[in-house]
Coordinates of C-alpha atoms and ligand atoms in Angstrom, one line a residue:
M31 CA -31.3 11.6 26.0
P32 CA -31.0 13.0 22.5
I33 CA -28.3 11.6 20.2
S34 CA -26.6 14.5 18.4
S35 CA -24.9 14.8 15.0
I36 CA -22.3 17.5 15.3
N37 CA -19.9 18.7 12.6
P38 CA -16.5 18.3 14.2
A39 CA -14.9 20.9 11.8
T40 CA -17.2 23.7 13.0
G41 CA -19.0 22.5 16.1
E42 CA -22.4 23.1 14.4
V43 CA -25.2 20.8 15.6
L44 CA -26.5 19.3 12.4
K45 CA -29.4 17.3 13.8
T46 CA -30.6 15.6 17.0
F47 CA -32.5 12.4 17.4
E48 CA -34.4 10.9 20.3
A49 CA -33.2 7.5 21.5
L50 CA -35.6 4.7 20.9
N51 CA -38.1 4.1 23.7
R52 CA -38.8 0.7 25.2
R53 CA -41.7 -0.1 22.9
E54 CA -39.8 0.8 19.7
L55 CA -36.8 -1.2 20.8
E56 CA -39.0 -4.2 21.5
E57 CA -40.6 -3.9 18.1
K58 CA -37.2 -3.9 16.4
L59 CA -36.0 -6.9 18.4
S60 CA -39.0 -9.0 17.6
R61 CA -38.9 -8.0 14.0
A62 CA -35.2 -9.1 13.7
A63 CA -36.0 -12.4 15.3
D64 CA -39.1 -13.0 13.0
V65 CA -37.4 -12.0 9.9
F66 CA -34.4 -14.3 10.7
R67 CA -36.7 -17.3 10.4
A68 CA -37.6 -16.4 6.8
H69 CA -34.3 -14.9 5.8
R70 CA -32.3 -18.0 6.7
R71 CA -34.4 -20.0 4.2
T72 CA -33.7 -17.6 1.3
T73 CA -31.2 -18.8 -1.3
F74 CA -27.7 -17.5 -1.8
H75 CA -28.8 -16.5 -5.2
D76 CA -31.5 -14.2 -3.9
R77 CA -29.3 -12.8 -1.1
A78 CA -26.6 -12.1 -3.6
A79 CA -29.0 -10.2 -5.8
M80 CA -29.9 -7.9 -2.9
M81 CA -26.3 -7.5 -1.8
N82 CA -25.2 -6.6 -5.4
R83 CA -28.0 -4.0 -5.4
A84 CA -26.6 -2.5 -2.2
A85 CA -23.3 -2.2 -3.9
E86 CA -24.9 -0.4 -6.8
I87 CA -26.6 2.1 -4.4
L88 CA -23.3 2.7 -2.6
E89 CA -21.4 3.3 -5.8
S90 CA -24.0 5.5 -7.6
E91 CA -24.6 7.7 -4.5
K92 CA -21.1 7.6 -3.1
K93 CA -20.7 11.4 -3.1
S94 CA -23.8 11.9 -1.0
F95 CA -22.9 9.1 1.5
A96 CA -19.4 10.6 1.6
R97 CA -20.8 14.0 2.6
T98 CA -22.8 12.5 5.4
M99 CA -19.7 10.8 6.7
T100 CA -17.5 13.9 6.4
L101 CA -20.0 16.3 8.0
E102 CA -20.6 13.9 10.9
M103 CA -17.1 12.7 11.8
G104 CA -14.6 14.8 9.8
K105 CA -12.8 12.5 7.5
P106 CA -11.4 14.2 4.3
I107 CA -14.1 14.0 1.6
N108 CA -12.0 12.0 -0.9
A109 CA -11.3 9.4 1.7
A110 CA -15.0 9.2 2.4
I111 CA -15.8 8.6 -1.2
Q112 CA -13.2 5.8 -1.2
E113 CA -14.9 4.4 1.9
A114 CA -18.2 4.2 0.1
E115 CA -16.5 2.4 -2.9
K116 CA -14.8 0.0 -0.5
C117 CA -18.2 -0.9 1.0
A118 CA -19.5 -1.7 -2.5
W119 CA -16.5 -3.9 -3.0
V120 CA -17.2 -5.9 0.2
C121 CA -20.8 -6.3 -0.7
R122 CA -19.8 -7.7 -4.1
Y123 CA -17.1 -9.9 -2.7
Y124 CA -19.6 -11.7 -0.4
A125 CA -22.4 -11.7 -3.0
E126 CA -20.0 -13.6 -5.2
N127 CA -18.2 -15.8 -2.6
A128 CA -20.6 -16.5 0.3
E129 CA -22.0 -19.7 -1.1
R130 CA -18.5 -21.1 -1.8
H131 CA -17.3 -20.1 1.7
L132 CA -20.3 -21.9 3.3
I133 CA -20.8 -24.9 1.1
D134 CA -21.0 -28.3 2.9
E135 CA -17.6 -29.7 3.6
P136 CA -17.3 -33.5 3.2
V137 CA -15.0 -35.3 5.7
A138 CA -14.2 -39.0 5.3
T139 CA -14.9 -40.9 8.5
N140 CA -16.4 -44.4 9.4
A141 CA -19.8 -43.0 8.5
T142 CA -21.5 -43.7 5.1
R143 CA -21.4 -39.9 4.7
S144 CA -20.1 -37.2 7.1
F145 CA -19.8 -33.5 6.5
V146 CA -19.8 -30.1 8.0
R147 CA -22.7 -27.7 7.4
F148 CA -22.6 -24.0 8.1
Q149 CA -25.8 -22.5 9.4
P150 CA -26.6 -18.9 10.5
L151 CA -26.8 -18.2 14.2
G152 CA -29.7 -15.7 14.3
V153 CA -29.8 -12.0 15.3
V154 CA -26.3 -10.6 15.6
L155 CA -25.8 -7.3 17.4
A156 CA -23.1 -5.0 16.0
V157 CA -21.6 -2.4 18.2
M158 CA -19.6 -0.1 16.0
P159 CA -17.3 2.9 16.1
W160 CA -17.5 6.2 14.3
N161 CA -14.1 6.3 12.6
F162 CA -14.9 4.3 9.5
P163 CA -18.7 4.8 9.9
F164 CA -19.7 2.9 6.8
W165 CA -16.8 0.5 6.3
Q166 CA -16.9 -1.0 9.8
V167 CA -20.6 -1.7 9.5
F168 CA -20.5 -3.1 5.9
R169 CA -17.6 -5.5 6.7
F170 CA -19.8 -7.0 9.4
A171 CA -23.2 -6.7 7.6
A172 CA -22.2 -8.1 4.2
P173 CA -21.0 -11.5 5.4
A174 CA -23.6 -11.7 8.2
L175 CA -26.6 -11.1 5.9
M176 CA -25.2 -13.4 3.2
A177 CA -24.8 -16.2 5.8
G178 CA -28.5 -15.8 6.6
N179 CA -28.2 -13.9 9.9
T180 CA -30.1 -10.7 10.6
G181 CA -28.3 -7.6 12.0
L182 CA -29.0 -5.0 14.7
L183 CA -26.6 -2.0 14.5
K184 CA -25.8 0.0 17.6
H185 CA -23.6 2.6 16.0
A186 CA -21.5 5.2 17.8
S187 CA -23.6 8.0 19.3
N188 CA -21.9 10.7 17.2
V189 CA -22.8 9.1 13.8
P190 CA -26.6 8.7 13.8
Q191 CA -27.1 9.9 10.2
C192 CA -24.6 7.4 8.9
A193 CA -26.3 4.7 10.9
L194 CA -29.7 5.5 9.4
A195 CA -28.3 5.9 5.9
I196 CA -26.9 2.3 6.1
E197 CA -30.2 0.9 7.3
E198 CA -31.9 2.6 4.3
I199 CA -29.3 1.2 1.8
F200 CA -30.2 -2.4 2.9
S201 CA -33.9 -1.7 2.8
R202 CA -33.7 -0.1 -0.7
A203 CA -31.5 -3.1 -1.9
G204 CA -34.5 -5.3 -1.2
F205 CA -33.6 -7.0 2.1
P206 CA -36.9 -7.5 4.1
E207 CA -37.7 -4.9 6.7
G208 CA -36.0 -6.1 9.9
A209 CA -33.1 -7.9 8.2
F210 CA -30.8 -5.0 9.1
Q211 CA -32.0 -2.4 11.6
T212 CA -30.3 0.6 13.2
L213 CA -31.0 1.1 16.9
L214 CA -30.6 4.6 18.0
V215 CA -29.6 3.9 21.6
G216 CA -26.7 4.7 23.9
S217 CA -24.1 2.3 25.1
D218 CA -26.0 1.8 28.3
T219 CA -28.6 -0.2 26.4
V220 CA -26.1 -2.8 25.2
Q221 CA -26.3 -5.0 28.3
E222 CA -30.1 -5.3 28.0
L223 CA -29.7 -6.2 24.3
L224 CA -27.1 -8.9 25.1
E225 CA -29.3 -10.4 27.8
D226 CA -32.2 -10.7 25.4
P227 CA -32.6 -14.3 24.3
R228 CA -33.4 -13.2 20.8
V229 CA -29.9 -11.8 20.3
A230 CA -27.6 -14.7 19.5
A231 CA -24.2 -13.1 19.2
V232 CA -22.3 -9.8 19.2
T233 CA -19.5 -8.2 17.3
L234 CA -17.8 -5.0 18.7
T235 CA -15.3 -2.8 17.0
G236 CA -14.1 -0.1 19.4
S237 CA -11.9 0.6 22.4
E238 CA -10.5 -1.9 24.9
P239 CA -12.8 -0.9 27.8
A240 CA -15.9 -1.3 25.6
G241 CA -14.6 -4.7 24.5
R242 CA -14.0 -5.9 28.0
S243 CA -17.5 -4.8 29.0
V244 CA -19.3 -6.4 26.1
A245 CA -17.3 -9.6 26.2
G246 CA -17.9 -9.9 30.0
I247 CA -21.7 -9.6 29.6
A248 CA -21.7 -11.9 26.6
G249 CA -19.6 -14.4 28.5
Q250 CA -22.3 -14.5 31.3
Q251 CA -24.8 -15.2 28.6
I252 CA -22.6 -17.7 26.8
K253 CA -22.9 -15.8 23.5
K254 CA -20.4 -15.7 20.7
T255 CA -18.3 -12.5 20.4
V256 CA -15.9 -11.1 17.9
L257 CA -13.8 -8.1 19.2
E258 CA -11.9 -5.7 17.0
L259 CA -10.2 -3.4 19.5
G260 CA -7.5 -0.8 19.6
G261 CA -4.0 -1.0 18.3
S262 CA -0.5 0.6 18.6
D263 CA 0.9 -0.7 15.4
P264 CA 4.7 -0.6 14.8
F265 CA 6.2 0.6 11.6
I266 CA 9.7 -0.7 11.4
V267 CA 12.3 0.6 9.0
M268 CA 15.6 -1.3 8.5
P269 CA 18.7 0.0 6.6
S270 CA 18.0 -2.0 3.4
A271 CA 14.5 -0.4 3.0
D272 CA 13.5 1.9 0.2
L273 CA 13.6 5.0 2.4
E274 CA 11.7 7.3 0.1
A275 CA 8.7 4.9 -0.1
A276 CA 9.0 4.2 3.6
V277 CA 8.8 7.9 4.5
S278 CA 5.8 8.8 2.3
T279 CA 3.9 5.6 3.4
A280 CA 4.7 6.5 7.1
V281 CA 3.1 9.9 6.7
K282 CA 0.0 8.4 5.1
A283 CA -0.1 5.5 7.6
R284 CA -0.1 7.8 10.6
T285 CA -2.4 10.5 9.4
I286 CA -5.0 8.5 7.5
N287 CA -8.5 9.3 8.7
N288 CA -7.0 12.3 10.6
G289 CA -4.9 9.8 12.6
Q290 CA -8.0 7.9 13.9
S291 CA -7.5 4.5 12.6
C292 CA -7.1 1.3 14.6
I293 CA -4.4 0.1 12.1
A294 CA -2.7 3.4 11.7
A295 CA 1.1 3.1 12.2
K296 CA 1.6 4.7 15.6
R297 CA 5.1 3.8 16.7
F298 CA 7.9 4.3 14.2
I299 CA 10.9 2.1 15.0
V300 CA 13.9 3.0 12.8
H301 CA 17.3 1.5 12.7
G302 CA 20.2 3.9 13.8
E303 CA 22.0 3.6 10.4
I304 CA 19.1 5.5 8.7
Y305 CA 17.4 7.1 11.6
D306 CA 18.5 10.7 11.1
R307 CA 17.6 10.8 7.4
F308 CA 14.2 9.1 8.1
E309 CA 13.4 11.5 10.9
S310 CA 14.3 14.7 9.0
E311 CA 12.3 13.6 5.9
F312 CA 9.4 12.4 8.0
V313 CA 9.2 15.5 10.1
A314 CA 9.3 17.7 7.0
A315 CA 6.5 15.8 5.4
M316 CA 4.3 15.9 8.5
K317 CA 4.9 19.7 8.7
G318 CA 3.8 20.0 5.1
L319 CA 0.4 18.5 5.6
R320 CA -2.6 20.8 5.0
V321 CA -4.9 20.8 8.0
G322 CA -8.4 22.2 7.4
N323 CA -12.0 21.7 6.5
P324 CA -12.4 18.1 5.4
V325 CA -15.1 19.0 2.8
V326 CA -12.3 20.8 0.8
E327 CA -10.7 18.3 -1.5
S328 CA -7.1 19.5 -1.0
T329 CA -7.3 19.0 2.8
D330 CA -4.9 16.3 4.1
V331 CA -5.9 16.2 7.7
G332 CA -9.3 17.2 9.1
P333 CA -10.6 17.6 12.7
L334 CA -10.7 14.9 15.3
A335 CA -14.2 13.5 15.6
T336 CA -15.2 14.9 19.0
K337 CA -14.0 17.5 21.5
Q338 CA -13.3 14.7 24.0
I339 CA -10.9 13.0 21.6
L340 CA -9.0 16.2 21.1
D341 CA -8.7 16.8 24.8
D342 CA -7.6 13.2 25.4
L343 CA -4.9 13.4 22.7
D344 CA -3.7 16.8 23.9
E345 CA -3.4 15.4 27.5
Q346 CA -1.5 12.3 26.3
V347 CA 1.0 14.5 24.5
K348 CA 1.4 16.9 27.4
V349 CA 2.0 14.1 29.9
S350 CA 4.5 12.4 27.5
V351 CA 6.4 15.7 27.1
A352 CA 6.3 16.3 30.9
A353 CA 7.9 12.9 31.3
G354 CA 10.7 13.8 28.9
A355 CA 9.5 13.3 25.3
K356 CA 10.7 15.8 22.7
I357 CA 8.4 17.5 20.2
L358 CA 9.9 17.5 16.7
T359 CA 6.9 19.2 15.2
G360 CA 3.4 20.1 16.2
G361 CA 2.3 19.3 19.7
R362 CA -0.8 21.5 20.1
P363 CA -4.4 22.0 19.2
I364 CA -5.0 24.4 16.3
E365 CA -7.3 27.3 17.0
F366 CA -8.7 28.7 13.7
T367 CA -10.3 32.1 13.7
D368 CA -12.6 31.6 10.8
E369 CA -15.6 29.3 10.4
L370 CA -13.5 26.4 11.7
A371 CA -13.1 28.2 15.1
G372 CA -15.4 25.6 16.8
G373 CA -13.5 22.6 15.3
N374 CA -11.4 19.9 17.0
F375 CA -8.1 20.4 15.1
Y376 CA -4.7 19.1 16.2
E377 CA -1.3 19.8 14.6
P378 CA 0.4 16.8 12.9
T379 CA 2.9 15.9 15.5
V380 CA 6.1 13.9 15.8
L381 CA 7.5 12.9 19.2
A382 CA 11.0 11.5 20.0
D383 CA 13.1 10.4 23.0
I384 CA 9.9 8.9 24.5
P385 CA 10.3 7.6 28.0
K386 CA 9.0 4.1 28.8
D387 CA 6.3 5.0 31.3
S388 CA 4.7 7.7 29.2
P389 CA 1.4 7.5 27.2
A390 CA 3.3 7.9 23.9
Y391 CA 5.2 4.7 24.6
R392 CA 2.4 2.7 26.2
D393 CA -1.0 3.8 25.0
E394 CA -2.9 4.2 21.7
L395 CA -2.7 7.8 20.5
F396 CA -5.9 8.3 18.4
G397 CA -4.9 11.3 16.3
P398 CA -2.1 12.6 14.1
V399 CA 0.7 12.1 16.6
A400 CA 3.7 9.8 15.7
S401 CA 6.1 8.3 18.2
M402 CA 9.6 7.8 17.0
F403 CA 12.1 5.3 18.4
R404 CA 15.8 4.7 17.4
V405 CA 17.1 1.1 17.6
T406 CA 20.5 -0.4 17.0
S407 CA 19.7 -3.9 16.0
F408 CA 17.0 -6.2 14.5
N409 CA 16.5 -7.9 17.9
E410 CA 15.9 -4.5 19.6
A411 CA 13.4 -3.6 16.8
I412 CA 11.4 -6.7 17.4
E413 CA 11.5 -6.4 21.2
L414 CA 10.2 -2.8 21.0
A415 CA 7.6 -3.6 18.4
N416 CA 6.2 -6.4 20.7
A417 CA 6.4 -4.3 23.9
T418 CA 2.8 -3.4 23.8
T419 CA -0.4 -5.0 25.1
F420 CA -1.9 -4.5 21.6
G421 CA -1.4 -6.8 18.6
L422 CA -3.4 -5.6 15.6
G423 CA -1.3 -4.8 12.5
S424 CA 2.4 -4.3 11.8
S425 CA 4.4 -3.0 9.0
A426 CA 8.1 -3.7 8.4
W427 CA 10.4 -2.2 5.8
T428 CA 13.4 -4.2 4.6
N429 CA 14.8 -5.7 1.4
D430 CA 16.7 -8.4 3.3
G431 CA 15.2 -11.9 2.9
P432 CA 16.2 -13.4 6.3
E433 CA 15.1 -10.2 8.1
R434 CA 11.7 -10.4 6.3
E435 CA 11.2 -14.0 7.4
R436 CA 12.0 -13.1 11.0
F437 CA 9.5 -10.2 10.9
I438 CA 6.8 -12.5 9.6
D439 CA 7.6 -15.1 12.2
E440 CA 8.2 -12.9 15.3
L441 CA 5.9 -9.9 15.2
E442 CA 3.0 -10.4 17.6
A443 CA 0.2 -9.0 15.5
G444 CA -2.9 -10.1 13.5
S445 CA -1.1 -9.0 10.3
V446 CA 2.3 -8.3 9.0
F447 CA 2.8 -6.1 5.9
I448 CA 6.2 -6.1 4.4
N449 CA 7.2 -2.9 2.5
G450 CA 3.6 -1.7 2.6
M451 CA 0.9 -0.1 4.7
V452 CA -1.5 -2.1 6.8
A453 CA -4.9 -2.1 5.2
S454 CA -8.0 -4.2 5.2
D455 CA -9.1 -6.1 2.1
P456 CA -12.2 -8.3 1.7
R457 CA -10.1 -11.2 0.4
L458 CA -7.9 -11.3 3.5
P459 CA -8.7 -12.0 7.2
F460 CA -8.6 -9.0 9.5
G461 CA -8.3 -9.0 13.3
G462 CA -5.9 -8.9 16.2
V463 CA -4.2 -10.8 19.0
K464 CA -3.5 -9.8 22.6
H465 CA -5.7 -6.8 23.7
S466 CA -6.5 -5.9 20.1
G467 CA -9.2 -8.6 20.3
Y468 CA -10.1 -11.9 18.8
G469 CA -12.0 -13.4 15.9
R470 CA -11.6 -12.4 12.3
E471 CA -13.6 -10.3 9.9
L472 CA -13.4 -10.5 6.1
S473 CA -12.5 -13.4 3.7
Y474 CA -13.9 -16.9 4.5
F475 CA -12.8 -16.5 8.1
G476 CA -15.1 -13.6 8.7
I477 CA -18.2 -15.2 7.3
R478 CA -17.6 -18.3 9.4
E479 CA -17.7 -16.4 12.7
F480 CA -21.4 -16.2 13.1
V481 CA -22.4 -19.6 11.9
N482 CA -23.1 -22.9 13.6
V483 CA -20.4 -25.3 12.4
K484 CA -22.7 -28.3 12.4
T485 CA -21.2 -31.8 12.2
V486 CA -23.4 -34.2 10.3
W487 CA -22.8 -38.0 10.5
I488 CA -24.9 -40.6 8.7
K489 CA -24.4 -44.3 9.3
Ligands
LIG592 P1 -15.6 3.2 21.8 O1 -15.8 4.4 22.7 O2 -15.3 1.9 22.4 O3 -17.0 3.1 21.0 C1 -17.2 2.1 20.1 C2 -18.6 1.6 20.2 O4 -18.8 1.0 21.4 C3 -19.7 2.8 20.2 O5 -20.8 2.3 19.5 C4 -19.9 3.0 21.6 O6 -21.2 3.6 21.9 C5 -19.9 1.6 22.2 N1 -19.5 1.5 23.6 C6 -18.6 2.3 24.3 N2 -18.5 1.9 25.5 C7 -19.3 0.8 25.7 C8 -19.7 -0.1 26.7 N3 -19.1 0.0 27.9 N4 -20.6 -1.1 26.5 C9 -21.1 -1.2 25.3 N5 -20.8 -0.4 24.2 C10 -20.0 0.6 24.4 O7 -14.5 3.5 20.8 P2 -14.3 4.8 19.9 O8 -13.6 5.8 20.7 O9 -15.6 5.2 19.2 O10 -13.4 4.2 18.7 C11 -12.0 4.2 18.8 C12 -11.4 2.9 19.2 O11 -11.9 1.8 18.4 C13 -9.9 2.9 19.1 O12 -9.4 2.2 20.2 C14 -9.7 2.1 17.8 O13 -8.4 1.5 17.7 C15 -10.8 1.1 17.9 N6 -11.0 0.6 16.6 C16 -10.7 -0.7 16.3 C17 -10.9 -1.2 15.0 C18 -10.5 -2.7 14.7 O14 -10.9 -3.1 13.6 N7 -9.7 -3.4 15.5 C19 -11.4 -0.4 14.0 C20 -11.8 0.9 14.3 C21 -11.6 1.3 15.6 P3 -21.3 5.2 22.2 O15 -20.8 5.9 21.1 O16 -22.8 5.3 22.4 O17 -20.5 5.4 23.5

C-alpha cells in the first residue's frame, strides 16, 4: 500500500511512497543489528562529534526542514522553525551530557569494588506520531544513539518526508549507515518487528490504543517499552493568579500546534471568583486567532493534520453539545472557498457547561477546542483535575504559597507547572502516569531507559 504525503491545508497529494518490501525490511533489520556491534564500541567523544554535527545541520537548514514539516502536517511555519531549533538543542544536550549521565556509579558494599555500569541494549524501535514530526524523533534518537544503541524509526504514515529527512540528517552527520534508519511501513508491520529477536526494545509516542497494542506485544516478548501516550491536561486558575498572563498562556497552551499536542492544556478549571472575567477574556482571545495557511507567517492556527482527525473532533464536539455542553465560540469546521478549500480547518472553540458523560469531559480533544469548568473551592479544582484516566502534564496558576504546595503534591500528572505552560525541556524528565504511559524521556532519566543497568561486584 502506498504511503502518502498530503498537504493538510489544501488536500494536495505531495508525494507517495511504496512501503518497504520483505527483502528491504530484512536488510535494514540486519544492518541495524550489525552496526550496533560496532557503534556500541565507539567513544562518547566520537558520538558527540556526530551528534553536534547533526545539530549544525538542523540549525543551518532549519527553514527547509520547517517547510517539510508544515507542508506535510500543517503546523505554523514559525513553530516548525522553532521545532528544528529545539531538535538541535537536544542533540547538543546529549552530546555534552551523555557520558556524565552514563558514567560508572561506584557503590560501597562488602566487595573490594562494586559499581553500576550502563550499557546499550541494542536495536531500539521507535514508533512515532506526526504532531511534532521532528522533535518526537530527536528526543528519542539523541539519547539512544549517544548511549550506543541503534534506532529504527517507524514514523506516522502521514509524515514520510519528515521521516526520510531525519534519517538523512544522521547519515550526513557521520553516523554509520544503519545506526538510524527509517522504515516506511504501516502500523501492521510493528508486531513482526517486535517479534524479531534483533529488536531489543521499543518506544511509542502516540494514542492510548496504539500504546496498549505495542505494550501487549512487547510484553509477550519480554521487551522493554517506554510509552508516551495521550493527555487531557488541566489548566487551573485560582483567584490569586495573574489573570492577564493566565489568559494569554491559556490561549497558547490550547492552540499550540493547531491544538494537536499531547501536553496542550485541554481542560480549563477556573475558580468562581474570577471565572466570568477569565471566560470573557479567553473567549475573546480565541475568537481573535487567525486561522489559515500555515506557511503564512501571521497564521496562528493551521489545519488539522488529517481529514480523519477533523471528522473525529467535529463528532466529539457535536456529541458533547447534544449532551448539553454550550458553545461559547466556534464549534464547526471552516470551509474556505479559495486554495484552502480542501484543507482540514476547525474553528478555535470554547465549550462550557460540559456534562460528565460527554467526550469534552472525558476524552482527549485533539484540536483547538477548550473545555471550561467553574469550581468553587481548591478541593473541587483538584478533584476535577484528577478526574481523568490521563496524567501527562498539568498547569496551575496561583500566587498563594500553601495552594502551590498542594498542587505540586496532589495533581496526578507526570509534571506540574506553576504559573507557566507545560513544555518539554532536554534538561527535565518528560512523561506521564496513569493512561498517559510510563517511562521518561529527556534528562538523565531518558538516556537510562534503554540501557542495561549492570551490577558489577569484585571480591
Ligand atoms: P497514533 O494513531 O497512535 O499513531 C502514533 C504512531 O503509532 C504512528 O506511527 C502509527 O502508525 C502507530 N500506530 C497506530 N496504531 C498502532 C498499532 N495498533 N500498533 C502499532 N503502531 C500503531 O497517534 P496519533 O493520532 O498519530 O497521535 C496523537 C496521539 O499521540 C494523541 O493521543 C497524543 O496525545 C499522543 N501524543 C503523546 C505524546 C507524549 O509525549 N505523551 C506526544 C505526542 C502525541 P500509522 O500512522 O501508520 O498508523
